[in-house]
Backbone atoms as SQL, in Angstrom:
CREATE TABLE atoms (id INTEGER PRIMARY KEY, chain TEXT, resi INTEGER, resn TEXT, atom TEXT, x REAL, y REAL, z REAL);
INSERT INTO atoms VALUES
  (1, 'A', 1, 'MET', 'N', 12.417, 12.398, 20.301),
  (2, 'A', 1, 'MET', 'CA', 11.906, 11.066, 20.550),
  (3, 'A', 1, 'MET', 'C', 10.777, 10.719, 19.586),
  (4, 'A', 2, 'ALA', 'N', 9.878, 11.650, 19.357),
  (5, 'A', 2, 'ALA', 'CA', 8.743, 11.370, 18.471),
  (6, 'A', 2, 'ALA', 'C', 9.201, 11.028, 17.064),
  (7, 'A', 3, 'THR', 'N', 10.219, 11.726, 16.562),
  (8, 'A', 3, 'THR', 'CA', 10.716, 11.453, 15.219),
  (9, 'A', 3, 'THR', 'C', 11.316, 10.055, 15.144),
  (10, 'A', 4, 'GLU', 'N', 12.079, 9.650, 16.185),
  (11, 'A', 4, 'GLU', 'CA', 12.661, 8.314, 16.197),
  (12, 'A', 4, 'GLU', 'C', 11.559, 7.263, 16.227),
  (13, 'A', 5, 'TRP', 'N', 10.553, 7.466, 17.078),
  (14, 'A', 5, 'TRP', 'CA', 9.455, 6.516, 17.176),
  (15, 'A', 5, 'TRP', 'C', 8.740, 6.400, 15.845),
  (16, 'A', 6, 'CYS', 'N', 8.546, 7.535, 15.196),
  (17, 'A', 6, 'CYS', 'CA', 7.807, 7.561, 13.941),
  (18, 'A', 6, 'CYS', 'C', 8.486, 6.711, 12.876),
  (19, 'A', 7, 'SER', 'N', 9.806, 6.683, 12.859),
  (20, 'A', 7, 'SER', 'CA', 10.508, 5.954, 11.805),
  (21, 'A', 7, 'SER', 'C', 10.340, 4.438, 11.933),
  (22, 'A', 8, 'TYR', 'N', 9.835, 3.959, 13.068),
  (23, 'A', 8, 'TYR', 'CA', 9.687, 2.524, 13.263),
  (24, 'A', 8, 'TYR', 'C', 8.252, 2.030, 13.146),
  (25, 'A', 9, 'ILE', 'N', 7.314, 2.916, 12.956),
  (26, 'A', 9, 'ILE', 'CA', 5.927, 2.480, 12.898),
  (27, 'A', 9, 'ILE', 'C', 5.639, 1.779, 11.583),
  (28, 'A', 10, 'GLY', 'N', 4.669, 0.892, 11.598),
  (29, 'A', 10, 'GLY', 'CA', 4.361, 0.155, 10.390),
  (30, 'A', 10, 'GLY', 'C', 2.882, 0.058, 10.094),
  (31, 'A', 11, 'SER', 'N', 2.085, 0.887, 10.707),
  (32, 'A', 11, 'SER', 'CA', 0.642, 0.788, 10.540),
  (33, 'A', 11, 'SER', 'C', 0.048, 2.138, 10.195),
  (34, 'A', 12, 'SER', 'N', -0.881, 2.154, 9.243),
  (35, 'A', 12, 'SER', 'CA', -1.558, 3.400, 8.882),
  (36, 'A', 12, 'SER', 'C', -2.320, 3.964, 10.066),
  (37, 'A', 13, 'PHE', 'N', -2.903, 3.093, 10.889),
  (38, 'A', 13, 'PHE', 'CA', -3.637, 3.557, 12.062),
  (39, 'A', 13, 'PHE', 'C', -2.717, 4.337, 12.991),
  (40, 'A', 14, 'ILE', 'N', -1.548, 3.797, 13.262),
  (41, 'A', 14, 'ILE', 'CA', -0.603, 4.471, 14.155),
  (42, 'A', 14, 'ILE', 'C', -0.105, 5.753, 13.517),
  (43, 'A', 15, 'LEU', 'N', 0.147, 5.741, 12.216),
  (44, 'A', 15, 'LEU', 'CA', 0.597, 6.942, 11.522),
  (45, 'A', 15, 'LEU', 'C', -0.462, 8.036, 11.619),
  (46, 'A', 16, 'ASN', 'N', -1.726, 7.697, 11.400),
  (47, 'A', 16, 'ASN', 'CA', -2.806, 8.675, 11.526),
  (48, 'A', 16, 'ASN', 'C', -2.905, 9.203, 12.949),
  (49, 'A', 17, 'PHE', 'N', -2.750, 8.321, 13.946),
  (50, 'A', 17, 'PHE', 'CA', -2.771, 8.749, 15.341),
  (51, 'A', 17, 'PHE', 'C', -1.634, 9.733, 15.609),
  (52, 'A', 18, 'TYR', 'N', -0.440, 9.409, 15.120),
  (53, 'A', 18, 'TYR', 'CA', 0.722, 10.275, 15.322),
  (54, 'A', 18, 'TYR', 'C', 0.460, 11.668, 14.757),
  (55, 'A', 19, 'PHE', 'N', -0.086, 11.733, 13.552),
  (56, 'A', 19, 'PHE', 'CA', -0.346, 13.028, 12.925),
  (57, 'A', 19, 'PHE', 'C', -1.366, 13.837, 13.713),
  (58, 'A', 20, 'SER', 'N', -2.424, 13.193, 14.207),
  (59, 'A', 20, 'SER', 'CA', -3.438, 13.938, 14.946),
  (60, 'A', 20, 'SER', 'C', -2.967, 14.282, 16.354),
  (61, 'A', 21, 'PHE', 'N', -2.266, 13.376, 17.033),
  (62, 'A', 21, 'PHE', 'CA', -1.816, 13.614, 18.405),
  (63, 'A', 21, 'PHE', 'C', -0.807, 14.749, 18.473),
  (64, 'A', 22, 'PHE', 'N', 0.135, 14.771, 17.545),
  (65, 'A', 22, 'PHE', 'CA', 1.167, 15.807, 17.555),
  (66, 'A', 22, 'PHE', 'C', 0.785, 17.013, 16.703),
  (67, 'A', 23, 'ASP', 'N', -0.450, 17.041, 16.207),
  (68, 'A', 23, 'ASP', 'CA', -0.991, 18.159, 15.428),
  (69, 'A', 23, 'ASP', 'C', -0.064, 18.550, 14.280),
  (70, 'A', 24, 'ILE', 'N', 0.369, 17.559, 13.514),
  (71, 'A', 24, 'ILE', 'CA', 1.237, 17.806, 12.369),
  (72, 'A', 24, 'ILE', 'C', 0.422, 18.311, 11.186),
  (73, 'A', 25, 'GLY', 'N', -0.849, 17.993, 11.152),
  (74, 'A', 25, 'GLY', 'CA', -1.699, 18.432, 10.048),
  (75, 'A', 25, 'GLY', 'C', -2.101, 17.262, 9.178),
  (76, 'A', 26, 'LYS', 'N', -2.407, 17.575, 7.936),
  (77, 'A', 26, 'LYS', 'CA', -2.840, 16.549, 6.986),
  (78, 'A', 26, 'LYS', 'C', -1.746, 15.527, 6.735),
  (79, 'A', 27, 'ASN', 'N', -2.168, 14.304, 6.441),
  (80, 'A', 27, 'ASN', 'CA', -1.189, 13.293, 6.055),
  (81, 'A', 27, 'ASN', 'C', -1.565, 12.592, 4.755),
  (82, 'A', 28, 'SER', 'N', -2.607, 13.099, 4.072),
  (83, 'A', 28, 'SER', 'CA', -3.053, 12.503, 2.817),
  (84, 'A', 28, 'SER', 'C', -3.708, 13.585, 1.962),
  (85, 'A', 29, 'TRP', 'N', -3.481, 13.523, 0.654),
  (86, 'A', 29, 'TRP', 'CA', -3.983, 14.529, -0.275),
  (87, 'A', 29, 'TRP', 'C', -4.670, 13.872, -1.472),
  (88, 'A', 30, 'PRO', 'N', -5.804, 13.185, -1.271),
  (89, 'A', 30, 'PRO', 'CA', -6.484, 12.503, -2.382),
  (90, 'A', 30, 'PRO', 'C', -6.988, 13.473, -3.447),
  (91, 'A', 31, 'GLU', 'N', -7.214, 14.716, -3.084),
  (92, 'A', 31, 'GLU', 'CA', -7.698, 15.711, -4.052),
  (93, 'A', 31, 'GLU', 'C', -6.661, 16.035, -5.127),
  (94, 'A', 32, 'LEU', 'N', -5.405, 15.618, -4.920),
  (95, 'A', 32, 'LEU', 'CA', -4.349, 15.905, -5.896),
  (96, 'A', 32, 'LEU', 'C', -4.178, 14.795, -6.934),
  (97, 'A', 33, 'LEU', 'N', -4.911, 13.695, -6.795),
  (98, 'A', 33, 'LEU', 'CA', -4.870, 12.642, -7.815),
  (99, 'A', 33, 'LEU', 'C', -5.288, 13.220, -9.159),
  (100, 'A', 34, 'GLY', 'N', -4.528, 12.920, -10.194),
  (101, 'A', 34, 'GLY', 'CA', -4.854, 13.389, -11.537),
  (102, 'A', 34, 'GLY', 'C', -4.305, 14.764, -11.876),
  (103, 'A', 35, 'THR', 'N', -3.645, 15.413, -10.915),
  (104, 'A', 35, 'THR', 'CA', -3.049, 16.721, -11.194),
  (105, 'A', 35, 'THR', 'C', -1.584, 16.548, -11.580),
  (106, 'A', 36, 'ASN', 'N', -0.945, 17.625, -11.983),
  (107, 'A', 36, 'ASN', 'CA', 0.480, 17.606, -12.300),
  (108, 'A', 36, 'ASN', 'C', 1.275, 17.352, -11.014),
  (109, 'A', 37, 'GLY', 'N', 2.275, 16.484, -11.089),
  (110, 'A', 37, 'GLY', 'CA', 3.063, 16.107, -9.919),
  (111, 'A', 37, 'GLY', 'C', 3.812, 17.255, -9.278),
  (112, 'A', 38, 'ASP', 'N', 4.363, 18.143, -10.094),
  (113, 'A', 38, 'ASP', 'CA', 5.098, 19.279, -9.536),
  (114, 'A', 38, 'ASP', 'C', 4.147, 20.242, -8.830),
  (115, 'A', 39, 'TYR', 'N', 2.961, 20.418, -9.412),
  (116, 'A', 39, 'TYR', 'CA', 1.935, 21.246, -8.769),
  (117, 'A', 39, 'TYR', 'C', 1.528, 20.616, -7.436),
  (118, 'A', 40, 'ALA', 'N', 1.294, 19.301, -7.441),
  (119, 'A', 40, 'ALA', 'CA', 0.899, 18.596, -6.223),
  (120, 'A', 40, 'ALA', 'C', 1.960, 18.752, -5.138),
  (121, 'A', 41, 'ALA', 'N', 3.224, 18.602, -5.517),
  (122, 'A', 41, 'ALA', 'CA', 4.310, 18.754, -4.547),
  (123, 'A', 41, 'ALA', 'C', 4.325, 20.157, -3.958),
  (124, 'A', 42, 'SER', 'N', 4.091, 21.166, -4.782),
  (125, 'A', 42, 'SER', 'CA', 4.106, 22.542, -4.279),
  (126, 'A', 42, 'SER', 'C', 2.917, 22.811, -3.356),
  (127, 'A', 43, 'VAL', 'N', 1.762, 22.214, -3.645),
  (128, 'A', 43, 'VAL', 'CA', 0.592, 22.372, -2.769),
  (129, 'A', 43, 'VAL', 'C', 0.876, 21.750, -1.403),
  (130, 'A', 44, 'ILE', 'N', 1.418, 20.539, -1.409),
  (131, 'A', 44, 'ILE', 'CA', 1.716, 19.843, -0.153),
  (132, 'A', 44, 'ILE', 'C', 2.751, 20.624, 0.649),
  (133, 'A', 45, 'LYS', 'N', 3.814, 21.049, -0.006),
  (134, 'A', 45, 'LYS', 'CA', 4.869, 21.815, 0.671),
  (135, 'A', 45, 'LYS', 'C', 4.321, 23.140, 1.196),
  (136, 'A', 46, 'GLY', 'N', 3.398, 23.754, 0.450),
  (137, 'A', 46, 'GLY', 'CA', 2.788, 25.004, 0.890),
  (138, 'A', 46, 'GLY', 'C', 1.923, 24.828, 2.125),
  (139, 'A', 47, 'GLU', 'N', 1.290, 23.670, 2.249),
  (140, 'A', 47, 'GLU', 'CA', 0.450, 23.394, 3.413),
  (141, 'A', 47, 'GLU', 'C', 1.273, 23.035, 4.639),
  (142, 'A', 48, 'ASN', 'N', 2.435, 22.405, 4.427),
  (143, 'A', 48, 'ASN', 'CA', 3.280, 22.013, 5.558),
  (144, 'A', 48, 'ASN', 'C', 4.737, 22.019, 5.112),
  (145, 'A', 49, 'SER', 'N', 5.422, 23.105, 5.396),
  (146, 'A', 49, 'SER', 'CA', 6.801, 23.274, 4.926),
  (147, 'A', 49, 'SER', 'C', 7.794, 22.346, 5.623),
  (148, 'A', 50, 'SER', 'N', 7.390, 21.677, 6.707),
  (149, 'A', 50, 'SER', 'CA', 8.307, 20.766, 7.389),
  (150, 'A', 50, 'SER', 'C', 8.369, 19.395, 6.717),
  (151, 'A', 51, 'LEU', 'N', 7.491, 19.158, 5.734),
  (152, 'A', 51, 'LEU', 'CA', 7.493, 17.875, 5.036),
  (153, 'A', 51, 'LEU', 'C', 8.529, 17.852, 3.920),
  (154, 'A', 52, 'ASN', 'N', 9.136, 16.702, 3.729),
  (155, 'A', 52, 'ASN', 'CA', 10.041, 16.465, 2.610),
  (156, 'A', 52, 'ASN', 'C', 9.196, 15.830, 1.504),
  (157, 'A', 53, 'VAL', 'N', 8.891, 16.598, 0.468),
  (158, 'A', 53, 'VAL', 'CA', 8.017, 16.128, -0.612),
  (159, 'A', 53, 'VAL', 'C', 8.879, 15.723, -1.802),
  (160, 'A', 54, 'VAL', 'N', 8.703, 14.478, -2.257),
  (161, 'A', 54, 'VAL', 'CA', 9.518, 13.930, -3.332),
  (162, 'A', 54, 'VAL', 'C', 8.612, 13.429, -4.452),
  (163, 'A', 55, 'VAL', 'N', 8.877, 13.865, -5.679),
  (164, 'A', 55, 'VAL', 'CA', 8.137, 13.375, -6.846),
  (165, 'A', 55, 'VAL', 'C', 8.874, 12.146, -7.376),
  (166, 'A', 56, 'VAL', 'N', 8.147, 11.029, -7.508),
  (167, 'A', 56, 'VAL', 'CA', 8.748, 9.752, -7.899),
  (168, 'A', 56, 'VAL', 'C', 7.977, 9.174, -9.082),
  (169, 'A', 57, 'SER', 'N', 8.700, 8.685, -10.082),
  (170, 'A', 57, 'SER', 'CA', 8.056, 8.023, -11.224),
  (171, 'A', 57, 'SER', 'C', 7.487, 6.682, -10.786),
  (172, 'A', 58, 'ASP', 'N', 6.227, 6.428, -11.140),
  (173, 'A', 58, 'ASP', 'CA', 5.573, 5.174, -10.784),
  (174, 'A', 58, 'ASP', 'C', 6.372, 4.014, -11.365),
  (175, 'A', 59, 'GLY', 'N', 6.619, 3.017, -10.549),
  (176, 'A', 59, 'GLY', 'CA', 7.405, 1.871, -10.982),
  (177, 'A', 59, 'GLY', 'C', 8.836, 1.905, -10.486),
  (178, 'A', 60, 'ASN', 'N', 9.311, 3.065, -10.055),
  (179, 'A', 60, 'ASN', 'CA', 10.663, 3.159, -9.505),
  (180, 'A', 60, 'ASN', 'C', 10.716, 2.501, -8.130),
  (181, 'A', 61, 'TYR', 'N', 11.877, 1.968, -7.799),
  (182, 'A', 61, 'TYR', 'CA', 12.086, 1.388, -6.480),
  (183, 'A', 61, 'TYR', 'C', 12.453, 2.492, -5.502),
  (184, 'A', 62, 'VAL', 'N', 11.895, 2.389, -4.293),
  (185, 'A', 62, 'VAL', 'CA', 12.215, 3.333, -3.221),
  (186, 'A', 62, 'VAL', 'C', 12.444, 2.534, -1.945),
  (187, 'A', 63, 'THR', 'N', 13.039, 3.179, -0.950),
  (188, 'A', 63, 'THR', 'CA', 13.226, 2.513, 0.331),
  (189, 'A', 63, 'THR', 'C', 11.864, 2.240, 0.956),
  (190, 'A', 64, 'GLU', 'N', 11.783, 1.208, 1.774),
  (191, 'A', 64, 'GLU', 'CA', 10.515, 0.845, 2.396),
  (192, 'A', 64, 'GLU', 'C', 10.375, 1.395, 3.805),
  (193, 'A', 65, 'ASP', 'N', 11.317, 2.229, 4.225),
  (194, 'A', 65, 'ASP', 'CA', 11.214, 2.811, 5.555),
  (195, 'A', 65, 'ASP', 'C', 10.096, 3.845, 5.594),
  (196, 'A', 66, 'LEU', 'N', 9.523, 4.041, 6.766),
  (197, 'A', 66, 'LEU', 'CA', 8.473, 5.034, 6.935),
  (198, 'A', 66, 'LEU', 'C', 9.047, 6.284, 7.578),
  (199, 'A', 67, 'SER', 'N', 8.570, 7.420, 7.143),
  (200, 'A', 67, 'SER', 'CA', 8.946, 8.697, 7.743),
  (201, 'A', 67, 'SER', 'C', 7.714, 9.587, 7.756),
  (202, 'A', 68, 'CYS', 'N', 7.352, 10.047, 8.929),
  (203, 'A', 68, 'CYS', 'CA', 6.180, 10.926, 9.053),
  (204, 'A', 68, 'CYS', 'C', 6.402, 12.255, 8.359),
  (205, 'A', 69, 'TYR', 'N', 7.625, 12.558, 8.019),
  (206, 'A', 69, 'TYR', 'CA', 7.946, 13.859, 7.424),
  (207, 'A', 69, 'TYR', 'C', 8.244, 13.766, 5.934),
  (208, 'A', 70, 'ARG', 'N', 7.909, 12.617, 5.316),
  (209, 'A', 70, 'ARG', 'CA', 8.141, 12.465, 3.878),
  (210, 'A', 70, 'ARG', 'C', 6.828, 12.133, 3.179),
  (211, 'A', 71, 'VAL', 'N', 6.621, 12.792, 2.049),
  (212, 'A', 71, 'VAL', 'CA', 5.477, 12.486, 1.189),
  (213, 'A', 71, 'VAL', 'C', 6.023, 12.176, -0.193),
  (214, 'A', 72, 'ARG', 'N', 5.678, 11.017, -0.704),
  (215, 'A', 72, 'ARG', 'CA', 6.059, 10.671, -2.073),
  (216, 'A', 72, 'ARG', 'C', 4.874, 10.952, -2.983),
  (217, 'A', 73, 'VAL', 'N', 5.137, 11.695, -4.042),
  (218, 'A', 73, 'VAL', 'CA', 4.118, 12.000, -5.047),
  (219, 'A', 73, 'VAL', 'C', 4.443, 11.128, -6.255),
  (220, 'A', 74, 'TRP', 'N', 3.651, 10.079, -6.464),
  (221, 'A', 74, 'TRP', 'CA', 3.888, 9.126, -7.545),
  (222, 'A', 74, 'TRP', 'C', 3.255, 9.638, -8.828),
  (223, 'A', 75, 'VAL', 'N', 4.065, 9.714, -9.892),
  (224, 'A', 75, 'VAL', 'CA', 3.586, 10.251, -11.167),
  (225, 'A', 75, 'VAL', 'C', 3.830, 9.253, -12.299),
  (226, 'A', 76, 'ASP', 'N', 3.046, 9.402, -13.375),
  (227, 'A', 76, 'ASP', 'CA', 3.243, 8.575, -14.567),
  (228, 'A', 76, 'ASP', 'C', 4.245, 9.253, -15.500),
  (229, 'A', 77, 'GLU', 'N', 4.350, 8.739, -16.719),
  (230, 'A', 77, 'GLU', 'CA', 5.355, 9.254, -17.663),
  (231, 'A', 77, 'GLU', 'C', 5.099, 10.695, -18.102),
  (232, 'A', 78, 'ILE', 'N', 3.874, 11.185, -17.945),
  (233, 'A', 78, 'ILE', 'CA', 3.612, 12.597, -18.288),
  (234, 'A', 78, 'ILE', 'C', 3.426, 13.454, -17.021),
  (235, 'A', 79, 'ARG', 'N', 3.926, 12.932, -15.899),
  (236, 'A', 79, 'ARG', 'CA', 3.984, 13.634, -14.607),
  (237, 'A', 79, 'ARG', 'C', 2.616, 13.930, -13.994),
  (238, 'A', 80, 'ILE', 'N', 1.658, 13.029, -14.238),
  (239, 'A', 80, 'ILE', 'CA', 0.342, 13.129, -13.612),
  (240, 'A', 80, 'ILE', 'C', 0.333, 12.232, -12.370),
  (241, 'A', 81, 'VAL', 'N', -0.198, 12.733, -11.255),
  (242, 'A', 81, 'VAL', 'CA', -0.239, 11.983, -9.998),
  (243, 'A', 81, 'VAL', 'C', -1.153, 10.765, -10.163),
  (244, 'A', 82, 'VAL', 'N', -0.597, 9.573, -9.885),
  (245, 'A', 82, 'VAL', 'CA', -1.343, 8.331, -10.089),
  (246, 'A', 82, 'VAL', 'C', -1.656, 7.588, -8.788),
  (247, 'A', 83, 'ARG', 'N', -1.087, 8.037, -7.674),
  (248, 'A', 83, 'ARG', 'CA', -1.381, 7.444, -6.363),
  (249, 'A', 83, 'ARG', 'C', -1.673, 8.572, -5.380),
  (250, 'A', 84, 'ASN', 'N', -2.477, 8.263, -4.386),
  (251, 'A', 84, 'ASN', 'CA', -2.801, 9.245, -3.363),
  (252, 'A', 84, 'ASN', 'C', -1.526, 9.640, -2.604),
  (253, 'A', 85, 'PRO', 'N', -1.094, 10.904, -2.688),
  (254, 'A', 85, 'PRO', 'CA', 0.084, 11.325, -1.915),
  (255, 'A', 85, 'PRO', 'C', -0.207, 11.208, -0.418),
  (256, 'A', 86, 'THR', 'N', 0.616, 10.428, 0.268),
  (257, 'A', 86, 'THR', 'CA', 0.412, 10.162, 1.687),
  (258, 'A', 86, 'THR', 'C', 1.744, 10.219, 2.411),
  (259, 'A', 87, 'ALA', 'N', 1.740, 10.805, 3.592),
  (260, 'A', 87, 'ALA', 'CA', 2.961, 10.833, 4.402),
  (261, 'A', 87, 'ALA', 'C', 3.254, 9.431, 4.898),
  (262, 'A', 88, 'GLY', 'N', 4.523, 9.132, 4.978),
  (263, 'A', 88, 'GLY', 'CA', 4.899, 7.825, 5.507),
  (264, 'A', 88, 'GLY', 'C', 6.133, 7.269, 4.885);
């Protein structure tokens, strides 16, 4: 039920509540900004193996659905993280 509910949320406040209430762990990795995208993905996956971590080139189109178990790592043309990796 929690996973189904999570896919319909649309607010950062609710997403943060979900992560803390269900003790999923971190949902944001601002310390990885400016690092290599593949390294960032491995750090995130190492901290929480249940997350689906995807490296995405900045400017690419992605689905707008939210998933508490997905983290997109946005990188530039030389694979440097350019956005704060956040679950959602």
